[in-house]
Short mmCIF file of C-alpha atoms (C1' of nucleotides) in Angstrom, two decimals:
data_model
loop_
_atom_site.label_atom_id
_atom_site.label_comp_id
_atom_site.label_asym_id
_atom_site.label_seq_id
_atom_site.Cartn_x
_atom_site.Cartn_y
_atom_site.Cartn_z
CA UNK A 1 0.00 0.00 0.00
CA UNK A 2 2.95 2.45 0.98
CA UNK A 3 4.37 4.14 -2.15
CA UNK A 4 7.98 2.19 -0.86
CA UNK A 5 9.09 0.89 2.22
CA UNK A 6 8.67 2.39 5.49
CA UNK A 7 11.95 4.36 6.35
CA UNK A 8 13.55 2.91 9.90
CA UNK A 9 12.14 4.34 12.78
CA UNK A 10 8.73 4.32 11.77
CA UNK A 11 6.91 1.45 14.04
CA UNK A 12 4.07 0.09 14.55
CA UNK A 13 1.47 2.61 14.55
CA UNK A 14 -1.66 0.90 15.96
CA UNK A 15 -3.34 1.18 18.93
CA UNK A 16 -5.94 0.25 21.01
CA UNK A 17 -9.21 1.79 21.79
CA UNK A 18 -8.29 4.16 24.73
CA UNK A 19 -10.47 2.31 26.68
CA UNK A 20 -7.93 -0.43 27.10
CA UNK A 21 -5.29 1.70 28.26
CA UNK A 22 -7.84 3.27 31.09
CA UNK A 23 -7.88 -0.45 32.15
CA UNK A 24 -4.08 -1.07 31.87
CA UNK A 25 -3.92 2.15 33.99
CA UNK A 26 -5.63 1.12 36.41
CA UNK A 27 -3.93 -2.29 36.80
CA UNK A 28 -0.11 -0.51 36.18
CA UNK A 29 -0.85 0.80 39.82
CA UNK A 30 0.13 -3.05 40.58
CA UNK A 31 -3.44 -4.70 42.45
CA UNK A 32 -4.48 -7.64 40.79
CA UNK A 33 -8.30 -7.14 39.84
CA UNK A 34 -11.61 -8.54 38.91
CA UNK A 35 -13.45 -6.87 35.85
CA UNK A 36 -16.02 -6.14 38.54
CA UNK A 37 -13.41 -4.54 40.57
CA UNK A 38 -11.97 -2.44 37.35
CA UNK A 39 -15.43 -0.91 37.17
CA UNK A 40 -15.86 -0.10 40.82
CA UNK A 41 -11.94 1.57 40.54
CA UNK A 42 -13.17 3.34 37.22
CA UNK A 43 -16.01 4.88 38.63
CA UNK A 44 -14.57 6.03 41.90
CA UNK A 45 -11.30 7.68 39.73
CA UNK A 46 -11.10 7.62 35.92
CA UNK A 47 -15.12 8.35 35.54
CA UNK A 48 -13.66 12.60 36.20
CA UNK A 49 -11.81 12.41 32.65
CA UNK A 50 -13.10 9.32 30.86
CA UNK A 51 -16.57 7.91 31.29
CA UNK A 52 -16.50 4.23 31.92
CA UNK A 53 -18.10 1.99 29.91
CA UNK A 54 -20.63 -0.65 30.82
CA UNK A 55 -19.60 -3.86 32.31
CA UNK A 56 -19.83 -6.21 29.15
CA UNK A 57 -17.88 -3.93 27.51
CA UNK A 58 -14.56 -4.19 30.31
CA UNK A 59 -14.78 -7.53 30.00
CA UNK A 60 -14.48 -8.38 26.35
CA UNK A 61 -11.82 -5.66 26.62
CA UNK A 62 -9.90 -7.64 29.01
CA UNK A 63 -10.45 -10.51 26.58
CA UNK A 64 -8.24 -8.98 24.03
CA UNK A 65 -5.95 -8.21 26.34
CA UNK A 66 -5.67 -11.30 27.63
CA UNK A 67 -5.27 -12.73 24.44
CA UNK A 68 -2.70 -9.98 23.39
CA UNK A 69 -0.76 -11.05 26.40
CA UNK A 70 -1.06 -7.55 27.89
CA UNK A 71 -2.80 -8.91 30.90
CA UNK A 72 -2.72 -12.34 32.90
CA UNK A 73 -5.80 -14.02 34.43
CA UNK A 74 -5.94 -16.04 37.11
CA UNK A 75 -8.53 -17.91 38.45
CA UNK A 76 -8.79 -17.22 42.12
CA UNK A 77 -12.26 -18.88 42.64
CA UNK A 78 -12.80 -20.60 45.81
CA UNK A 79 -13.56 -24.36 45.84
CA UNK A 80 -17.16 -24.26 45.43
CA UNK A 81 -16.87 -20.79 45.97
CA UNK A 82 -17.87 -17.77 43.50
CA UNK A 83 -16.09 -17.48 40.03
CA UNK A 84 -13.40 -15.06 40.47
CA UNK A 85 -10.86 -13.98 37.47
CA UNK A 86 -8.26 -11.54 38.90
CA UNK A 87 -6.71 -9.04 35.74
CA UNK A 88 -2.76 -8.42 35.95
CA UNK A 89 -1.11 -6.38 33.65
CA UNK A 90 2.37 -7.88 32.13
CA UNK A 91 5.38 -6.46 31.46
CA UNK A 92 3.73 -6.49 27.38
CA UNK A 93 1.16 -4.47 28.60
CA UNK A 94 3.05 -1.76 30.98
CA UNK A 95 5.33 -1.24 28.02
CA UNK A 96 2.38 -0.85 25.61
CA UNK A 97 1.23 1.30 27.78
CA UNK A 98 4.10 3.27 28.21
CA UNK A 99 4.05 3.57 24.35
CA UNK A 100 0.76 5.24 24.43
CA UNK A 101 1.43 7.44 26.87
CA UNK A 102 4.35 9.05 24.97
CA UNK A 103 3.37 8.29 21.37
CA UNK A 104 -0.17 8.12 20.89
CA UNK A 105 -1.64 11.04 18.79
CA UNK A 106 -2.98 13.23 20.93
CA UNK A 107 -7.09 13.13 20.65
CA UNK A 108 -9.15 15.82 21.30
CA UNK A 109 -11.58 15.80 24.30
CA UNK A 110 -14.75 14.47 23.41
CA UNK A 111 -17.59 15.99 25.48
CA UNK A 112 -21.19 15.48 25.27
CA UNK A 113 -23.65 17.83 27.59
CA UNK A 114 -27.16 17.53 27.21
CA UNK A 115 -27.87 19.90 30.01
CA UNK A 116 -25.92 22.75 28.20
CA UNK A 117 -27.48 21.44 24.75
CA UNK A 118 -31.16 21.99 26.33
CA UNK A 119 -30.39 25.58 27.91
CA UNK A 120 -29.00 26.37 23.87
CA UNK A 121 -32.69 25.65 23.01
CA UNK A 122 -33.87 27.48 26.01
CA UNK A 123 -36.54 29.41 23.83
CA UNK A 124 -37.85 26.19 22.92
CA UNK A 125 -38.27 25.19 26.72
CA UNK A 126 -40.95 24.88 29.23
CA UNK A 127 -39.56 27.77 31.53
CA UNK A 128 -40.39 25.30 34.68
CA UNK A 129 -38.89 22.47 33.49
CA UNK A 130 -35.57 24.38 32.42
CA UNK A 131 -35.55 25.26 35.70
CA UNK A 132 -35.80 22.08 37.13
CA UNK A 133 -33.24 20.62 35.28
CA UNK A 134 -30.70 22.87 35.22
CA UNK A 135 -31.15 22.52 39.52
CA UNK A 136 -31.04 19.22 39.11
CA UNK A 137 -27.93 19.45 37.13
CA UNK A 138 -26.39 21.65 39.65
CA UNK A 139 -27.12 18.77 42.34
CA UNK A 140 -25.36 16.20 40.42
CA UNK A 141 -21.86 18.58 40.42
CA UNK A 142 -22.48 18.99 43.82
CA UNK A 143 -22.50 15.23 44.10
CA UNK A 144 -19.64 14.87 41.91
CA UNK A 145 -17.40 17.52 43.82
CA UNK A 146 -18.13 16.22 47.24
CA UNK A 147 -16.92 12.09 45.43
CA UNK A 148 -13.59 13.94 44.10
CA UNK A 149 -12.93 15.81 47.06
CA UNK A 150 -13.19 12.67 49.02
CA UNK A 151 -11.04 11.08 46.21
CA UNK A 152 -8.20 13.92 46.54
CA UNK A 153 -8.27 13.74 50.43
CA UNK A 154 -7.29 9.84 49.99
CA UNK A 155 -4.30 11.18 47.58
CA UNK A 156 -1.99 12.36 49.48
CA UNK A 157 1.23 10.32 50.98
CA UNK A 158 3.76 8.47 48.26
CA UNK A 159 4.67 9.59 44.80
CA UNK A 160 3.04 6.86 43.22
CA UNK A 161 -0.20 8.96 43.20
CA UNK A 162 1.06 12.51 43.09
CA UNK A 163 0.06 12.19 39.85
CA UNK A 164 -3.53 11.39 40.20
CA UNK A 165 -3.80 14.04 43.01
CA UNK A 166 -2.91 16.55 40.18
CA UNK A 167 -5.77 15.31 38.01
CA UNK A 168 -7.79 15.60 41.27
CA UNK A 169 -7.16 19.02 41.85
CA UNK A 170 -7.74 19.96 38.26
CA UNK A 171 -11.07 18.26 38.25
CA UNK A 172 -11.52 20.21 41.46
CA UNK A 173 -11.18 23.60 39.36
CA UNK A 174 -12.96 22.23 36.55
CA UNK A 175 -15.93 20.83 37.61
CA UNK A 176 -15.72 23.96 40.26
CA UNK A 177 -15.84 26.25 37.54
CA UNK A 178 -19.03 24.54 36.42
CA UNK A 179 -20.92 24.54 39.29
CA UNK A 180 -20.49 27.85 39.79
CA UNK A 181 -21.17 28.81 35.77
CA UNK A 182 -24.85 26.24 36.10
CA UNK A 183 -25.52 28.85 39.51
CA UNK A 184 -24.93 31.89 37.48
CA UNK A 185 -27.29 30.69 34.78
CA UNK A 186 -29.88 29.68 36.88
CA UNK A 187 -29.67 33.05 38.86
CA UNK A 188 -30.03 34.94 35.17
CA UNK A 189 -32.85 32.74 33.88
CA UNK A 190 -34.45 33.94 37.67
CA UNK A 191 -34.05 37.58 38.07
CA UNK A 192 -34.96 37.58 34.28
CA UNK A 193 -37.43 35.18 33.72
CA UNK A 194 -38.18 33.02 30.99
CA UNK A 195 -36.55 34.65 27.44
CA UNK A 196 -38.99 34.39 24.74
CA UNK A 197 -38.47 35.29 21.20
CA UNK A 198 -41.77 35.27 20.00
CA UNK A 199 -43.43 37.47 22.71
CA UNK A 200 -46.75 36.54 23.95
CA UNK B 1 -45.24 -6.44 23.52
CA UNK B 2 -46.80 -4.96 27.04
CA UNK B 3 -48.27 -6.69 29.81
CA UNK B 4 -51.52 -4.94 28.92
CA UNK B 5 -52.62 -2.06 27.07
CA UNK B 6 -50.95 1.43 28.34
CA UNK B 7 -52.73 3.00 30.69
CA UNK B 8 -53.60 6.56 29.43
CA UNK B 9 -50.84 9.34 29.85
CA UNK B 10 -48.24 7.39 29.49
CA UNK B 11 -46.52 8.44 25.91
CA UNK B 12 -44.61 7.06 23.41
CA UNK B 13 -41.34 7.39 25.82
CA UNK B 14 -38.79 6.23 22.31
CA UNK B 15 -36.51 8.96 21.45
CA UNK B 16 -33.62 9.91 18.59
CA UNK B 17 -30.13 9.88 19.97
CA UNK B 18 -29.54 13.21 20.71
CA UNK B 19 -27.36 14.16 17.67
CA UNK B 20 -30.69 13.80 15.83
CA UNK B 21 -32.00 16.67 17.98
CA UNK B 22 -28.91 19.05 18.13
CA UNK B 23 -29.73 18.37 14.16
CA UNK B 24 -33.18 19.96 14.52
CA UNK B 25 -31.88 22.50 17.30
CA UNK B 26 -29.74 23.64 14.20
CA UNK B 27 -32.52 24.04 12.15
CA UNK B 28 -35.30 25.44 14.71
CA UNK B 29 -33.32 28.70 14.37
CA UNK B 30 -35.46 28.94 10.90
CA UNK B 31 -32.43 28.55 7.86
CA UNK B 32 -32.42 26.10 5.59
CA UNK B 33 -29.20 24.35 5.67
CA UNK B 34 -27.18 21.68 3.48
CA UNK B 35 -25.98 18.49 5.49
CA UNK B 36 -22.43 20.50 4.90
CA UNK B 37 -23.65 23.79 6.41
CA UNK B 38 -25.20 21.74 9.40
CA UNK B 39 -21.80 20.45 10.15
CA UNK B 40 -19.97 24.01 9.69
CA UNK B 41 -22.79 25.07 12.01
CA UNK B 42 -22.28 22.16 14.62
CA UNK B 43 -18.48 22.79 14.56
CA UNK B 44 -18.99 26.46 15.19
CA UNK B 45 -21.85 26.60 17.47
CA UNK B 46 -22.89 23.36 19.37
CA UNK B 47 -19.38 21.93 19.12
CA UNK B 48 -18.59 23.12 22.60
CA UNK B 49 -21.20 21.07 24.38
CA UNK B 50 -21.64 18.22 21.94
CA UNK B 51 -18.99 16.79 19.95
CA UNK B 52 -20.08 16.95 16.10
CA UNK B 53 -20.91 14.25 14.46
CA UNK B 54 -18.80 13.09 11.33
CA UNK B 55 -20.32 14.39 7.89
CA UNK B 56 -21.40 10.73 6.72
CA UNK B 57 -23.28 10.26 10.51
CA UNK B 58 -25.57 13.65 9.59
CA UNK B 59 -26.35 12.46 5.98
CA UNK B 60 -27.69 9.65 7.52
CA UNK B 61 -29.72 11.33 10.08
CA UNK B 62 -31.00 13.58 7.68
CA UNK B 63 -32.08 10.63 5.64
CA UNK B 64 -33.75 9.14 9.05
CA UNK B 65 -35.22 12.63 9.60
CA UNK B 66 -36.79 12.99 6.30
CA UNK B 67 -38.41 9.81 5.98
CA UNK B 68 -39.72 10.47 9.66
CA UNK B 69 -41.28 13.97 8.22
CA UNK B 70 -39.21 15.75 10.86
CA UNK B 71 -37.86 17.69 8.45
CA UNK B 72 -37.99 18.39 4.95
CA UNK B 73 -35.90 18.00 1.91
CA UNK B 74 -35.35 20.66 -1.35
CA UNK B 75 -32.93 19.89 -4.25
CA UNK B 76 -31.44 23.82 -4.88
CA UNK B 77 -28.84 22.57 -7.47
CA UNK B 78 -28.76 24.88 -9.74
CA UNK B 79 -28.79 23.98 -13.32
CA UNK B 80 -26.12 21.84 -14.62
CA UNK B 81 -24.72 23.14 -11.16
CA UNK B 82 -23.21 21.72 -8.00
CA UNK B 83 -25.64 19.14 -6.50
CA UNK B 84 -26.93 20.80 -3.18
CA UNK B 85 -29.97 19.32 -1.11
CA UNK B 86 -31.02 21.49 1.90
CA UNK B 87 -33.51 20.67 5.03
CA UNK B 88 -35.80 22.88 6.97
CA UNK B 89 -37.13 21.78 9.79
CA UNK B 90 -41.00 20.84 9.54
CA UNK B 91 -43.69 21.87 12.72
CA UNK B 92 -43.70 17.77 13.21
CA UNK B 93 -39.74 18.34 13.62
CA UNK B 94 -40.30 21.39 16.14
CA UNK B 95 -42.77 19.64 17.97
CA UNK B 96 -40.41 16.15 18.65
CA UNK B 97 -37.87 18.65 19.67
CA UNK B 98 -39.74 20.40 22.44
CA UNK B 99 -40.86 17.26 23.53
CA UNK B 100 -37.05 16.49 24.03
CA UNK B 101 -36.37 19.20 25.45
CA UNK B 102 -38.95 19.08 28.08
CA UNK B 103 -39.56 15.73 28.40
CA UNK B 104 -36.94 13.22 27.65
CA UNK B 105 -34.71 11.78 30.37
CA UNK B 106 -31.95 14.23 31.48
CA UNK B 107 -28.74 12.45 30.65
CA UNK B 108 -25.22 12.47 32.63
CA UNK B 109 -22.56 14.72 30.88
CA UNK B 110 -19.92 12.41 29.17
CA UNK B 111 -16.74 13.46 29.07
CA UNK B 112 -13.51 11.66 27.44
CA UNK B 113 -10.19 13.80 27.94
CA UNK B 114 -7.27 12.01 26.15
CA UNK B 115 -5.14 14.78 28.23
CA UNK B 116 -6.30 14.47 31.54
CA UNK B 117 -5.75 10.55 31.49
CA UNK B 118 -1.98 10.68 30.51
CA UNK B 119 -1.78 13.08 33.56
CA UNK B 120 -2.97 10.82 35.22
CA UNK B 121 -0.68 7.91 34.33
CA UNK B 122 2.48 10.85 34.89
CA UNK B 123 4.62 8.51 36.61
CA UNK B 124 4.52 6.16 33.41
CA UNK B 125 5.58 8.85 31.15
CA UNK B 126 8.72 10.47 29.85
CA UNK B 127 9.02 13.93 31.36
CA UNK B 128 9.81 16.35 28.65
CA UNK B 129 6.64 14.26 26.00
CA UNK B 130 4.26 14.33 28.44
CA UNK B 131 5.02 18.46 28.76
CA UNK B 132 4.80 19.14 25.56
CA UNK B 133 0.99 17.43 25.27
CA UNK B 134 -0.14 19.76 28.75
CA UNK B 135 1.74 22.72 26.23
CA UNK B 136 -0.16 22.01 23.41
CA UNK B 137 -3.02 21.11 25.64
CA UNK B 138 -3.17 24.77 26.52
CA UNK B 139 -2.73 25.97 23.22
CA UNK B 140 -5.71 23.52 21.83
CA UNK B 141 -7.77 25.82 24.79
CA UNK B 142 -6.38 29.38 23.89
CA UNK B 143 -7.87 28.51 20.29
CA UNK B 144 -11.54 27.15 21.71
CA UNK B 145 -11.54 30.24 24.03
CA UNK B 146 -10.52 32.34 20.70
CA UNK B 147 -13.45 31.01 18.93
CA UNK B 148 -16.13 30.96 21.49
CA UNK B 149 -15.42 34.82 22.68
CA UNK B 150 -16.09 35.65 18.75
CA UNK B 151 -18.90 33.46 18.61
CA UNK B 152 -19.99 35.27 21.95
CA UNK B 153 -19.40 38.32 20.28
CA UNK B 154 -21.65 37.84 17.67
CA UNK B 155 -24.85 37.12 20.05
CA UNK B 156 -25.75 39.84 21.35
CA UNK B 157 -29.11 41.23 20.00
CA UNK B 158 -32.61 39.46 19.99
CA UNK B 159 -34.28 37.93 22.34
CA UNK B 160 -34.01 34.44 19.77
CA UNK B 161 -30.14 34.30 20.64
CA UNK B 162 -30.30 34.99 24.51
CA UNK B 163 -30.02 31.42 25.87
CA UNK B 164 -27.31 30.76 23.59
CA UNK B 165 -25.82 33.94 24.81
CA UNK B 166 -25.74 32.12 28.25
CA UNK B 167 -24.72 28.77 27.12
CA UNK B 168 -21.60 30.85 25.66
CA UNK B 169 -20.40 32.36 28.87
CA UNK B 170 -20.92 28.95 30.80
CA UNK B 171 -18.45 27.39 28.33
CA UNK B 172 -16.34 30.71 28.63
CA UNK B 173 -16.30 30.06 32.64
CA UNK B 174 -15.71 26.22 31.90
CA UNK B 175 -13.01 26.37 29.39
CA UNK B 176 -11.20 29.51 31.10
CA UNK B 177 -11.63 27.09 34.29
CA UNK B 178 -9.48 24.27 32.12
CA UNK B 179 -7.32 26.18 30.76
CA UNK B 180 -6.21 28.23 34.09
CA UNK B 181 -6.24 24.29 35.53
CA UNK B 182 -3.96 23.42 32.95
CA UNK B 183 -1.72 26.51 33.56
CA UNK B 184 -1.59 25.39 37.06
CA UNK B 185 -0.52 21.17 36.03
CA UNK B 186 2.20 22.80 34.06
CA UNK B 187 3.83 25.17 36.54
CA UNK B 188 3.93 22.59 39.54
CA UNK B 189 5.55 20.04 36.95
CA UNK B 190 8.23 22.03 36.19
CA UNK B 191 8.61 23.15 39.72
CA UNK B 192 8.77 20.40 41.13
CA UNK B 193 10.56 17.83 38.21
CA UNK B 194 9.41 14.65 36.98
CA UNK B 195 7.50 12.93 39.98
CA UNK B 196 8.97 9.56 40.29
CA UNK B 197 7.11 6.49 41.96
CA UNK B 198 10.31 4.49 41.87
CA UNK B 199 13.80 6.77 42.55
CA UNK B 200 16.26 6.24 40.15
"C1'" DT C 1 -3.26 24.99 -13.40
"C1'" DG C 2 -3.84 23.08 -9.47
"C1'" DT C 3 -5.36 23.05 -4.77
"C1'" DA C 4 -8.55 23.95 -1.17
"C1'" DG C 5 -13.10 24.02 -0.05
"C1'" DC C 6 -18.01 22.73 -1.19
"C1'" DA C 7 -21.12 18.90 -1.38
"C1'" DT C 8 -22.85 14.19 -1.18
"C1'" DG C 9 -22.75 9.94 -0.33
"C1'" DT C 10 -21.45 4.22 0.40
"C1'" DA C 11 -19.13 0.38 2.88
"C1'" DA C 12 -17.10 -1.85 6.51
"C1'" DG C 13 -16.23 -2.25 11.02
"C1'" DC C 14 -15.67 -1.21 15.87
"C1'" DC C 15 -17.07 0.63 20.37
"C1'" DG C 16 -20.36 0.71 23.42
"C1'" DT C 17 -25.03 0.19 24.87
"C1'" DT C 18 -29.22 -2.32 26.78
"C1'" DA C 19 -31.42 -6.46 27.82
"C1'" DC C 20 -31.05 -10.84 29.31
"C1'" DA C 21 -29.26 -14.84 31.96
"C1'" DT C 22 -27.08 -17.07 35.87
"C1'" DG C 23 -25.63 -17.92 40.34
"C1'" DA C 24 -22.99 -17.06 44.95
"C1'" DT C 25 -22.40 -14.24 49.13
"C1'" DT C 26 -23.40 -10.84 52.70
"C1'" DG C 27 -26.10 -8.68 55.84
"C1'" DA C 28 -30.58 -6.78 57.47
"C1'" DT D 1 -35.36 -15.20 54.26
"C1'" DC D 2 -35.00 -11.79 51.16
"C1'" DA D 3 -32.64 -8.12 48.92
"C1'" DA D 4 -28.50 -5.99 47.58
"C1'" DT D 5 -24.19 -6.68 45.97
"C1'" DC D 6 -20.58 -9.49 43.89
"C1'" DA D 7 -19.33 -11.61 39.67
"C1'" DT D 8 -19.41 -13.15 34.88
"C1'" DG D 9 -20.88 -13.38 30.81
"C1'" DT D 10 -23.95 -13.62 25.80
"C1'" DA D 11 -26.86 -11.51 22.16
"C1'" DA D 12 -28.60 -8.00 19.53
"C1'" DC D 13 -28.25 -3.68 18.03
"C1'" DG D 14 -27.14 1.17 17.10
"C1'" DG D 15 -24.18 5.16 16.70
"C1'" DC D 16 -20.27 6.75 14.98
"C1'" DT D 17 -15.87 6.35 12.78
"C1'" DT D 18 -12.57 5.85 8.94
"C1'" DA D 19 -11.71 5.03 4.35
"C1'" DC D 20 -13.19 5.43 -0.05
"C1'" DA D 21 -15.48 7.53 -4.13
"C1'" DT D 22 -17.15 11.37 -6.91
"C1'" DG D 23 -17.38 15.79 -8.94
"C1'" DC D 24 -18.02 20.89 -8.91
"C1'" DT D 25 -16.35 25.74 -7.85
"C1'" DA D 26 -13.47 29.53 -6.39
"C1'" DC D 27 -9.25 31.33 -6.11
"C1'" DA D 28 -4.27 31.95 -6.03
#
DNA sequence: TGTAGCATGTAAGCCGTTACATGATTGA
DNA sequence: TCAATCATGTAACGGCTTACATGCTACA
């Protein structure tokens, strides 16, 4: 396909869905886990920067990457007990990793916010239920600040996580920032009620 | 399908995904737009709360649209000119929309930041890569803050552009949050050096 | 003259979802 | 004892992507 060879120095260029790395991630920090367990760590750390995805889908991840040698299972089930499967990652996989991390094209963020999308068509809205939402909405940061701040309390001690505390504290100022934008909004759409174009 | 009939009040609860309605969101401003325009439109307007959509993803929504007489088509090629179909929204299309917008279940923001994540994973990274991503991190946000203070610029007027107005200065208080967050990673990296997990 | 932008699609394939199915363990 | 949680999957499907294909128009 290549007009000629590939010069030296140009390697493989594939990668995996960045999904798979969020789940190498999580394992690189050196706990052997269940794919039930790599959900539970997901959504109490990676959910503030990458939304996790639904159960079925960590597990035929960690399918591939068994069979990619990037992880090891191990069967850790009790005699007559529950089926367990711990995840390790391999030296493969903390070197693929590393790869990623330093040579990955670097993707824009994807974000998707309905709540913003519905205020955009605020004209179009049932003031009261606008309302509602966007206090709803406001909740749900509240929620999700008071998680992250527990989170970041948690991160502090060894240099292993000084990372992740960073992320923390950005997240912090980020989802901060939007908390305090929703309040704004919801104090304009008050003071000036509902904006109509079509008076009447 | 059902147990028993529905009991009255209860709606047809199906919706589009919501791409299909920040497709008719486009449109309930009143233009008639080309699947082309819609994107240009998406990228400049709606791109900062919902990702857009690639071009062959709104041909086919338009399609789905159409034959759901949610909107309507009209071939404007000129003669022997450049083929060009555009789509207007129909009052069938404006009704689904506010009863989106009112009614459909309010979903979670989702949020996948490439960046964030390989901050994140620091400790697995080489130093001087992983600050050049956070510097062209910041850059990627200078531009987005670029664009959305023009496109902020350009709303003030009628009433028909208000809420958009406010959806523009929420993403000006979010993205200034990010990118003053960013600032922030970068000066206690260089500070402070590469954080190491293992010394050495 | 040639390139970038306008404009419209098709095909293949993957990521991720929901719904469904199963069963063990823990604790109220 | 009953419900919630732990734990693991399969099946079907849909949204969205990339790659490919085509051709016109404006402009440097």
């Amino acid at each position: 396909m290549s007009v000629a060879d590939e010069p030296t120095g140009v390697k493989d260029e594939t990668w995996l869905p960045t999904t798979a790395y969020v789940l190498l991630g999580l394992l690189s920090f050196g706990q052997r886990l269940t794919g039930y367990e790599l959900r539970q760590w997901a959504l109490g750390s990676t959910r503030f920067f990458w939304a996790a995805p639904a159960m079925s889908q960590i597990y035929r991840e960690l399918d591939r990457l068994e069979r990619g040698g990037l992880v090891d299972e191990r069967d850790e089930s009790g005699d007559a007990g529950r089926a367990r499967t711990t995840y390790g990652i391999t030296d493969e996989g903390l070197g693929e990793l590393r790869r990623w991390i330093d040579d990955a094209p670097s993707d824009e963020p994807v974000i998707r916010h309905p709540a913003a999308f519905r205020l955009f068509l605020g004209h179009l809205a049932d003031a009261d239920k606008l309302r509602t939402r966007l206090l709803a909405h406001r909740d749900w940061l509240d929620g999700l600040l008071a998680d992250l701040d527990e989170v970041r309390t948690g991160l502090v001690g060894d240099d292993r996580i000084a990372y992740p505390a960073l992320v923390a504290d950005w997240g912090l100022e980020f989802f901060g920032a939007e908390r305090s934008a929703t309040d704004d909004v919801i104090g304009r759409i008050d003071v000036s009620g509902p904006i109509r174009a079509d008076p009447g």
